[in-house]
Amino acid sequence: MSTRVLTGITTSGTPHLGNYAGAIRPAITASTQPGTDAFYFMADYHALIKCDDPARVARSRLEIAATWLAGGLDPERVTFYRQSDIPEIPELCWLLTCVTAKGLMNRAHAYKASVDQNTAKGVEPDDGITMGLFSYPILMAADILMFNAHKVPVGRDQIQHLEMARDIAQRFNHLYGRDYFVLPEVVIEEEVATLPGLDGRKMSKSYNNTIPLFEGGAAALKAAVMRIVTDSRQPGEPKDAESSHLYTIYRAFATPAESAAFRAQLEGGMGWGDAKQALCDRLERDLAPMRERYQELMANPGRIEDILQAGAQKARKLAVPFMEELRQAVGLRAAAAPAGKAAGKKTGKAARFVSFRDDDGTFRFRLLGADGQELLRSRGFANPKEAGALLQRLQAQGGHDFLQAEGLAYAAVLDGDTVAQGPQAADAAQRDALLAQARQALASLAG
């Protein structure tokens, strides 16, 4: 059995070297492992919480998709899509919102941090806090639960959100009496590289200390590396490799043998200028081929769009029927009718009974839904009056008392006698959906 792994990246900026080493590269590597069913998506709905610049969000969606593909992600092997191309995700988000306690959201770290900042500034606790920020964990839960991911790799700052997703899933399962959702497991990547930025702090757009991955080409990469802060030791003086940001970044891309050689050179007195050039050369070996693919993709956005739409189709093959099942669970609507039937085709008609004489000379009646779907077919009667009397009895009583499931079908049973049967379903869930449609149709006729 394969393990479904799901990872998302927010489309609010341009990927940098730290994003690649810390998230993109390990995710791509993981997707190639046997028994892994990988779902990777661009969280562009989440970006709206953090960014109100439409041009930046649109550009970021393109850049991030091109980065993953240039980095070696195989869209034939994984399901790669944009969050906003799956309309079932926000629909599920609302279903989950309706079962999520506000108190749970009050405890979310991001919300509490914003409240604390407002309190420190002496303004209203919720000043400037949107419902997007407040309910962010529910949308994240919908991302995960829509595809019933088994494992979700996250940083330590996201562990609470995974715990909330599990709480929400358990609540829904309990309320609606079935394990609709798998409880996702958090995966902490302890060995994933966390790269220092130009100033030694964690590489982050928030600190404006990033090294570009592809944007600006080799010149921009070299210019950033040359700005990395080093100590005052001169050429010829031994350097402390372990405390050197240059060595940390070099080690994240080099082989063990290459790292050992670079370390020996630093400890042997290599100058910082030469060390920075050596780092540039090592990074270029990996990044130059990917940068070329990235530039080709960015010059052909239609190719990226085709890949993402194909990924969305793969994702929706799972999302659409699952959402139908969840709608049925909460009582919103029936699931899809069996293949080949006219479910979903609007005829403008109400549910109705139709009487007819069969080829064998017996008299029968059928119950048709508003969409023309046959929901019941009676057994044959020799006397049309007998068939008519039973039809009127079914119509007068509604369908909750005498409609009974029988295997993968259902039947109308009056006084211990089966008088009509429903269609054969593919599975129990489809049978239950059809049974609900039949009861609804009979109830409308009785009314």
Coordinates of C-alpha atoms in Angstrom, one line a residue:
M1 CA 0.0 0.0 0.0
S2 CA 1.3 3.4 -0.9
T3 CA 1.7 6.3 1.5
R4 CA 0.2 9.6 0.5
V5 CA 2.4 12.5 1.3
L6 CA 1.2 16.1 0.8
T7 CA 3.2 19.4 0.8
G8 CA 2.1 22.9 -0.1
I9 CA 4.1 26.1 -0.6
T10 CA 2.5 29.6 -0.3
T11 CA 2.7 31.7 -3.5
S12 CA 3.7 35.0 -1.9
G13 CA 7.2 35.5 -3.2
T14 CA 10.1 34.3 -5.4
P15 CA 11.9 31.1 -4.2
H16 CA 15.4 31.6 -2.9
L17 CA 18.3 29.2 -2.2
G18 CA 17.0 28.4 1.3
N19 CA 13.6 27.4 0.0
Y20 CA 15.2 25.1 -2.5
A21 CA 17.6 23.4 0.0
G22 CA 15.1 23.3 2.9
A23 CA 11.8 22.3 1.2
I24 CA 11.8 21.9 -2.6
R25 CA 14.8 19.6 -3.1
P26 CA 13.9 17.2 -0.3
A27 CA 10.3 17.0 -1.4
I28 CA 11.3 16.2 -5.0
T29 CA 13.7 13.6 -3.7
A30 CA 10.9 12.1 -1.6
S31 CA 8.5 11.9 -4.5
T32 CA 10.8 9.4 -6.2
Q33 CA 10.8 6.9 -3.4
P34 CA 8.9 3.6 -4.0
G35 CA 5.5 3.4 -2.3
T36 CA 5.1 7.2 -2.2
D37 CA 1.9 8.9 -3.6
A38 CA 3.0 12.5 -3.6
F39 CA 0.6 15.5 -3.7
Y40 CA 2.4 18.9 -4.1
F41 CA 0.4 22.1 -4.5
M42 CA 0.8 25.8 -4.6
A43 CA -1.2 27.3 -1.8
D44 CA -2.4 30.4 -3.6
Y45 CA -5.5 30.9 -1.4
H46 CA -3.2 31.0 1.6
A47 CA -1.2 33.7 -0.1
L48 CA -4.1 36.0 0.0
I49 CA -3.9 36.0 3.8
K50 CA -0.3 37.3 3.6
C51 CA -0.2 39.4 0.4
D52 CA -2.7 41.9 -1.0
D53 CA -0.6 42.6 -4.1
P54 CA -2.4 40.7 -7.0
A55 CA 0.5 41.1 -9.4
R56 CA 2.9 39.6 -6.8
V57 CA 0.6 36.6 -6.2
A58 CA 0.2 36.0 -9.9
R59 CA 3.9 36.2 -10.6
S60 CA 4.7 34.0 -7.6
R61 CA 2.4 31.2 -8.8
L62 CA 4.3 31.1 -12.1
E63 CA 7.8 31.3 -10.5
I64 CA 7.1 28.6 -7.9
A65 CA 5.7 26.2 -10.5
A66 CA 8.6 26.8 -12.8
T67 CA 11.0 26.3 -9.9
W68 CA 9.6 22.9 -8.9
L69 CA 9.6 21.7 -12.5
A70 CA 13.1 23.0 -13.2
G71 CA 14.3 21.3 -10.0
G72 CA 13.3 17.9 -11.4
L73 CA 9.7 17.4 -10.2
D74 CA 8.0 14.8 -12.5
P75 CA 4.4 15.8 -13.0
E76 CA 3.7 12.3 -14.4
R77 CA 4.8 10.7 -11.1
V78 CA 3.2 13.2 -8.7
T79 CA -0.1 15.2 -8.4
F80 CA 1.0 18.8 -8.9
Y81 CA -1.7 21.4 -8.8
R82 CA -2.8 24.9 -7.7
Q83 CA -5.0 25.0 -4.6
S84 CA -7.4 27.5 -6.4
D85 CA -8.0 25.0 -9.3
I86 CA -9.7 22.6 -6.9
P87 CA -13.1 24.2 -6.0
E88 CA -13.8 21.3 -3.7
I89 CA -11.1 22.6 -1.2
P90 CA -12.9 25.8 -0.2
E91 CA -16.2 23.9 -0.1
L92 CA -14.7 21.4 2.3
C93 CA -13.2 24.3 4.3
W94 CA -16.7 25.5 5.0
L95 CA -17.9 22.1 6.0
L96 CA -15.0 21.9 8.4
T97 CA -15.5 25.4 9.6
C98 CA -19.0 24.4 10.7
V99 CA -17.7 21.7 13.0
T100 CA -14.6 23.6 14.4
A101 CA -14.8 25.2 17.8
K102 CA -13.9 28.9 17.9
G103 CA -11.9 28.1 21.1
L104 CA -9.6 25.9 19.1
M105 CA -8.9 28.7 16.6
N106 CA -8.3 31.1 19.6
R107 CA -5.3 28.9 20.5
A108 CA -3.6 29.1 17.1
H109 CA -0.1 30.5 17.4
A110 CA -0.3 33.0 14.6
Y111 CA -3.5 34.5 15.9
K112 CA -2.3 34.7 19.5
A113 CA 0.9 36.3 18.3
S114 CA -1.0 39.0 16.4
V115 CA -3.2 39.6 19.5
D116 CA -0.1 39.9 21.7
Q117 CA 1.4 42.4 19.3
N118 CA -1.8 44.5 19.3
T119 CA -1.9 44.4 23.1
A120 CA 1.7 45.5 23.3
K121 CA 0.9 48.5 21.0
G122 CA -2.1 49.4 23.1
V123 CA -4.7 48.9 20.4
E124 CA -7.8 46.6 20.2
P125 CA -6.7 42.9 20.4
D126 CA -8.2 42.0 17.0
D127 CA -7.1 45.2 15.2
G128 CA -6.1 44.4 11.6
I129 CA -6.7 40.6 12.1
T130 CA -8.7 39.1 9.2
M131 CA -10.9 36.0 9.3
G132 CA -8.4 34.6 6.8
L133 CA -5.6 34.8 9.4
F134 CA -7.9 33.6 12.2
S135 CA -9.2 30.5 10.3
Y136 CA -6.0 29.7 8.4
P137 CA -5.7 26.3 10.2
I138 CA -9.1 25.2 8.9
L139 CA -8.1 25.9 5.3
M140 CA -4.9 24.0 5.9
A141 CA -6.9 21.1 7.3
A142 CA -9.1 21.1 4.1
D143 CA -5.9 21.0 2.0
I144 CA -4.8 17.9 3.8
L145 CA -8.1 16.1 4.5
M146 CA -9.5 16.5 1.0
F147 CA -6.9 14.0 -0.2
N148 CA -6.7 12.0 3.1
A149 CA -2.9 12.4 3.2
H150 CA -1.2 10.0 5.6
K151 CA 1.9 12.1 6.1
V152 CA 2.6 15.9 6.0
P153 CA 6.2 17.1 6.2
V154 CA 6.3 20.5 8.0
G155 CA 8.5 22.7 9.9
R156 CA 8.2 22.8 13.7
D157 CA 6.3 26.0 13.5
Q158 CA 3.5 24.1 11.7
I159 CA 3.1 21.2 14.1
Q160 CA 0.2 22.8 15.9
H161 CA -1.7 23.2 12.5
L162 CA -1.4 19.4 11.9
E163 CA -2.7 18.7 15.4
M164 CA -5.6 21.0 14.7
A165 CA -6.3 19.2 11.4
R166 CA -6.4 15.9 13.3
D167 CA -8.8 17.4 15.9
I168 CA -11.1 18.7 13.2
A169 CA -11.1 15.4 11.3
Q170 CA -11.9 13.5 14.5
R171 CA -14.8 15.9 15.2
F172 CA -16.3 15.5 11.8
N173 CA -15.9 11.7 11.8
H174 CA -17.6 11.6 15.2
L175 CA -20.5 13.9 14.3
Y176 CA -21.3 12.0 11.1
G177 CA -20.7 8.5 12.3
R178 CA -18.0 7.3 10.0
D179 CA -14.3 7.6 9.4
Y180 CA -14.5 9.9 6.4
F181 CA -11.0 11.3 7.1
V182 CA -7.7 9.8 7.7
L183 CA -5.9 11.4 10.7
P184 CA -2.7 12.8 9.1
E185 CA 0.7 12.3 10.7
V186 CA 3.2 15.1 11.1
V187 CA 6.7 14.5 9.6
I188 CA 9.5 16.6 10.9
E189 CA 12.5 16.6 8.6
E190 CA 15.3 16.8 11.1
E191 CA 18.1 16.5 8.5
V192 CA 16.7 19.1 6.1
A193 CA 19.2 22.0 5.5
T194 CA 18.4 25.3 7.1
L195 CA 20.6 27.8 5.3
P196 CA 22.0 30.9 6.9
G197 CA 21.3 34.2 5.0
L198 CA 23.7 37.0 4.2
D199 CA 23.8 38.1 7.8
G200 CA 24.0 34.7 9.5
R201 CA 20.3 34.6 10.5
K202 CA 18.1 32.0 8.9
M203 CA 17.7 32.8 5.2
S204 CA 14.3 34.5 4.9
K205 CA 12.5 37.1 2.9
S206 CA 11.4 38.6 6.2
Y207 CA 15.0 39.5 7.0
N208 CA 15.8 40.5 3.4
N209 CA 18.9 38.3 3.6
T210 CA 18.3 35.8 0.9
I211 CA 20.4 34.4 -2.0
P212 CA 18.5 34.2 -5.2
L213 CA 17.9 30.7 -6.7
F214 CA 17.3 31.5 -10.4
E215 CA 16.2 35.1 -10.7
G216 CA 19.0 37.4 -12.0
G217 CA 21.1 34.5 -13.2
A218 CA 24.7 33.7 -12.2
A219 CA 25.6 37.4 -11.7
A220 CA 22.9 37.9 -9.1
L221 CA 23.9 34.7 -7.3
K222 CA 27.5 35.8 -7.2
A223 CA 26.7 39.3 -6.0
A224 CA 24.7 37.9 -3.1
V225 CA 27.3 35.4 -2.1
M226 CA 30.0 38.1 -2.1
R227 CA 27.8 40.0 0.5
I228 CA 27.8 37.1 3.0
V229 CA 29.2 38.3 6.3
T230 CA 32.5 36.8 7.4
D231 CA 34.9 37.5 10.2
S232 CA 38.1 39.7 10.0
R233 CA 40.6 36.9 9.6
Q234 CA 43.0 37.6 6.7
P235 CA 44.3 35.3 4.0
G236 CA 46.7 32.8 5.4
E237 CA 45.0 32.8 8.8
P238 CA 43.2 29.5 9.7
K239 CA 39.4 29.9 9.5
D240 CA 36.8 28.2 11.8
A241 CA 34.8 26.2 9.3
E242 CA 32.1 25.2 11.7
S243 CA 31.2 28.8 12.4
S244 CA 31.4 29.9 8.8
H245 CA 28.2 30.6 7.0
L246 CA 30.0 29.9 3.7
Y247 CA 30.9 26.4 4.8
T248 CA 27.3 25.7 6.0
I249 CA 25.9 26.6 2.6
Y250 CA 28.7 24.8 0.7
R251 CA 28.0 21.6 2.7
A252 CA 24.3 21.7 1.8
F253 CA 25.2 21.2 -1.9
A254 CA 28.5 19.4 -1.9
T255 CA 29.4 15.7 -1.5
P256 CA 31.0 14.7 1.8
A257 CA 34.4 14.5 0.0
E258 CA 34.0 18.0 -1.5
S259 CA 32.9 19.4 1.9
A260 CA 35.9 17.9 3.6
A261 CA 38.3 19.4 1.0
F262 CA 36.6 22.8 1.3
R263 CA 36.9 22.6 5.1
A264 CA 40.6 21.8 4.9
Q265 CA 41.2 24.7 2.6
L266 CA 39.4 27.1 5.1
E267 CA 41.4 25.7 8.1
G268 CA 44.6 26.0 6.0
G269 CA 44.1 29.8 5.5
M270 CA 42.1 30.2 2.3
G271 CA 41.0 33.9 2.0
W272 CA 37.4 34.8 2.3
G273 CA 37.3 36.1 -1.3
D274 CA 38.5 32.8 -2.7
A275 CA 36.2 30.9 -0.4
K276 CA 33.2 32.9 -1.7
Q277 CA 34.3 32.2 -5.3
A278 CA 34.6 28.5 -4.5
L279 CA 31.1 28.5 -3.1
C280 CA 29.8 30.3 -6.2
D281 CA 31.4 27.7 -8.5
R282 CA 30.0 24.8 -6.5
L283 CA 26.5 26.3 -6.5
E284 CA 26.6 27.0 -10.2
R285 CA 27.4 23.3 -11.0
D286 CA 23.9 22.4 -9.6
L287 CA 22.0 25.5 -10.4
A288 CA 23.1 26.4 -13.9
P289 CA 21.3 23.4 -15.7
M290 CA 18.1 24.0 -13.5
R291 CA 18.3 27.8 -14.2
E292 CA 18.2 27.1 -17.9
R293 CA 15.1 24.9 -17.6
Y294 CA 13.6 27.5 -15.4
Q295 CA 14.1 30.3 -17.9
E296 CA 12.6 28.1 -20.7
L297 CA 9.5 27.5 -18.6
M298 CA 9.1 31.1 -17.6
A299 CA 9.3 32.1 -21.3
N300 CA 6.5 29.6 -22.0
P301 CA 3.8 30.1 -19.3
G302 CA 1.3 28.1 -21.5
R303 CA 3.4 25.0 -20.9
I304 CA 3.3 25.6 -17.1
E305 CA -0.5 26.1 -17.3
D306 CA -1.0 22.8 -19.2
I307 CA 1.0 20.9 -16.6
L308 CA -1.0 22.5 -13.7
Q309 CA -4.3 21.9 -15.4
A310 CA -3.4 18.2 -15.9
G311 CA -2.5 18.0 -12.3
A312 CA -5.8 19.6 -11.3
Q313 CA -7.7 17.0 -13.3
K314 CA -5.8 14.2 -11.5
A315 CA -6.6 15.8 -8.1
R316 CA -10.3 16.4 -8.9
K317 CA -10.7 12.8 -9.9
L318 CA -10.4 12.2 -6.2
A319 CA -11.9 15.4 -4.9
V320 CA -15.2 15.4 -6.8
P321 CA -16.5 12.0 -5.7
F322 CA -15.2 12.5 -2.2
M323 CA -17.0 15.9 -2.0
E324 CA -20.2 14.2 -3.2
E325 CA -19.9 11.7 -0.4
L326 CA -19.3 14.4 2.2
R327 CA -22.3 16.4 0.9
Q328 CA -24.4 13.4 1.3
A329 CA -23.0 12.8 4.9
V330 CA -24.0 16.3 6.0
G331 CA -27.4 16.2 4.3
L332 CA -26.8 18.7 1.6
R333 CA -27.5 16.7 -1.5
A334 CA -27.5 13.2 -2.9
A335 CA -24.3 11.7 -4.5
A336 CA -24.0 11.2 -8.2
A337 CA -26.3 8.6 -9.9
P338 CA -24.9 5.5 -11.5
A339 CA -23.0 5.9 -14.8
G340 CA -25.2 6.0 -17.8
K341 CA -28.2 7.5 -16.0
A342 CA -29.6 10.9 -16.5
A343 CA -28.6 12.3 -13.1
G344 CA -27.8 15.9 -13.1
K345 CA -29.7 16.6 -16.3
K346 CA -32.3 19.2 -15.5
T347 CA -35.7 18.5 -17.0
G348 CA -37.8 21.0 -15.1
K349 CA -40.0 18.2 -13.9
A350 CA -40.9 17.0 -10.4
A351 CA -40.6 13.5 -9.1
R352 CA -43.5 11.4 -10.4
F353 CA -45.0 7.9 -10.8
V354 CA -45.4 6.4 -14.3
S355 CA -47.7 3.5 -14.9
F356 CA -47.1 1.2 -17.9
R357 CA -47.9 -2.3 -19.3
D358 CA -44.9 -4.5 -19.7
D359 CA -44.1 -6.8 -22.6
D360 CA -45.3 -9.8 -20.6
G361 CA -48.7 -8.3 -20.3
T362 CA -48.5 -7.4 -16.6
F363 CA -49.1 -3.9 -15.2
R364 CA -46.2 -2.0 -13.5
F365 CA -45.3 1.4 -12.3
R366 CA -42.0 3.3 -11.9
L367 CA -40.9 6.1 -9.6
L368 CA -38.8 8.7 -11.4
G369 CA -36.8 11.4 -9.8
A370 CA -37.0 15.0 -10.9
D371 CA -34.0 14.4 -13.2
G372 CA -35.6 11.3 -14.8
Q373 CA -33.6 8.8 -12.8
E374 CA -35.6 5.6 -12.2
L375 CA -35.7 5.1 -8.4
L376 CA -38.2 2.3 -8.1
R377 CA -39.8 -0.3 -10.5
S378 CA -42.7 -2.3 -9.3
R379 CA -43.2 -6.0 -9.8
G380 CA -45.8 -7.0 -12.4
F381 CA -49.5 -7.2 -11.5
A382 CA -52.3 -9.0 -13.4
N383 CA -54.8 -6.4 -12.5
P384 CA -54.2 -2.6 -13.2
K385 CA -56.4 -1.6 -10.3
E386 CA -54.1 -3.6 -7.9
A387 CA -51.0 -1.8 -9.3
G388 CA -52.8 1.5 -9.0
A389 CA -53.9 0.9 -5.4
L390 CA -50.3 0.1 -4.3
L391 CA -49.0 3.2 -6.2
Q392 CA -51.4 5.4 -4.3
R393 CA -50.4 3.8 -1.0
L394 CA -46.8 4.4 -1.7
Q395 CA -47.5 8.0 -2.7
A396 CA -49.6 8.7 0.4
Q397 CA -47.2 7.3 3.0
G398 CA -43.8 8.7 1.9
G399 CA -40.8 6.4 1.9
H400 CA -39.2 6.4 5.3
D401 CA -41.0 3.4 6.7
F402 CA -41.2 0.9 3.9
L403 CA -38.0 1.5 1.9
Q404 CA -35.4 -1.0 3.0
A405 CA -31.8 -1.7 1.8
E406 CA -31.3 -5.1 0.3
G407 CA -27.6 -5.8 -0.5
L408 CA -26.5 -3.2 -3.0
A409 CA -30.1 -2.4 -3.9
Y410 CA -33.2 -1.4 -1.9
A411 CA -36.9 -2.4 -2.0
A412 CA -40.4 -1.1 -1.1
V413 CA -41.9 -3.7 1.3
L414 CA -45.6 -3.4 2.3
D415 CA -47.1 -5.9 4.8
G416 CA -44.1 -8.1 4.4
D417 CA -44.4 -8.2 0.6
T418 CA -41.8 -6.7 -1.8
V419 CA -43.8 -4.6 -4.2
A420 CA -41.0 -2.6 -5.9
Q421 CA -37.3 -2.6 -6.2
G422 CA -34.6 0.1 -6.7
P423 CA -31.7 -0.1 -9.1
Q424 CA -28.5 -2.1 -8.4
A425 CA -25.7 0.2 -7.1
A426 CA -22.0 -0.2 -7.5
D427 CA -21.3 0.0 -3.8
A428 CA -23.0 0.7 -0.5
A429 CA -22.4 4.5 -0.6
Q430 CA -24.1 4.8 -4.0
R431 CA -27.0 2.6 -2.8
D432 CA -27.5 4.8 0.2
A433 CA -27.4 7.9 -2.0
L434 CA -30.1 6.4 -4.3
L435 CA -32.1 5.3 -1.3
A436 CA -32.1 8.9 0.0
Q437 CA -33.2 10.2 -3.4
A438 CA -36.1 7.7 -3.5
R439 CA -37.2 8.7 0.0
Q440 CA -37.0 12.4 -0.9
A441 CA -39.0 11.9 -4.1
L442 CA -41.7 10.0 -2.2
A443 CA -41.8 12.6 0.5
S444 CA -42.3 15.3 -2.1
L445 CA -45.2 13.4 -3.6
A446 CA -46.8 12.7 -0.2
G447 CA -46.5 16.5 0.5

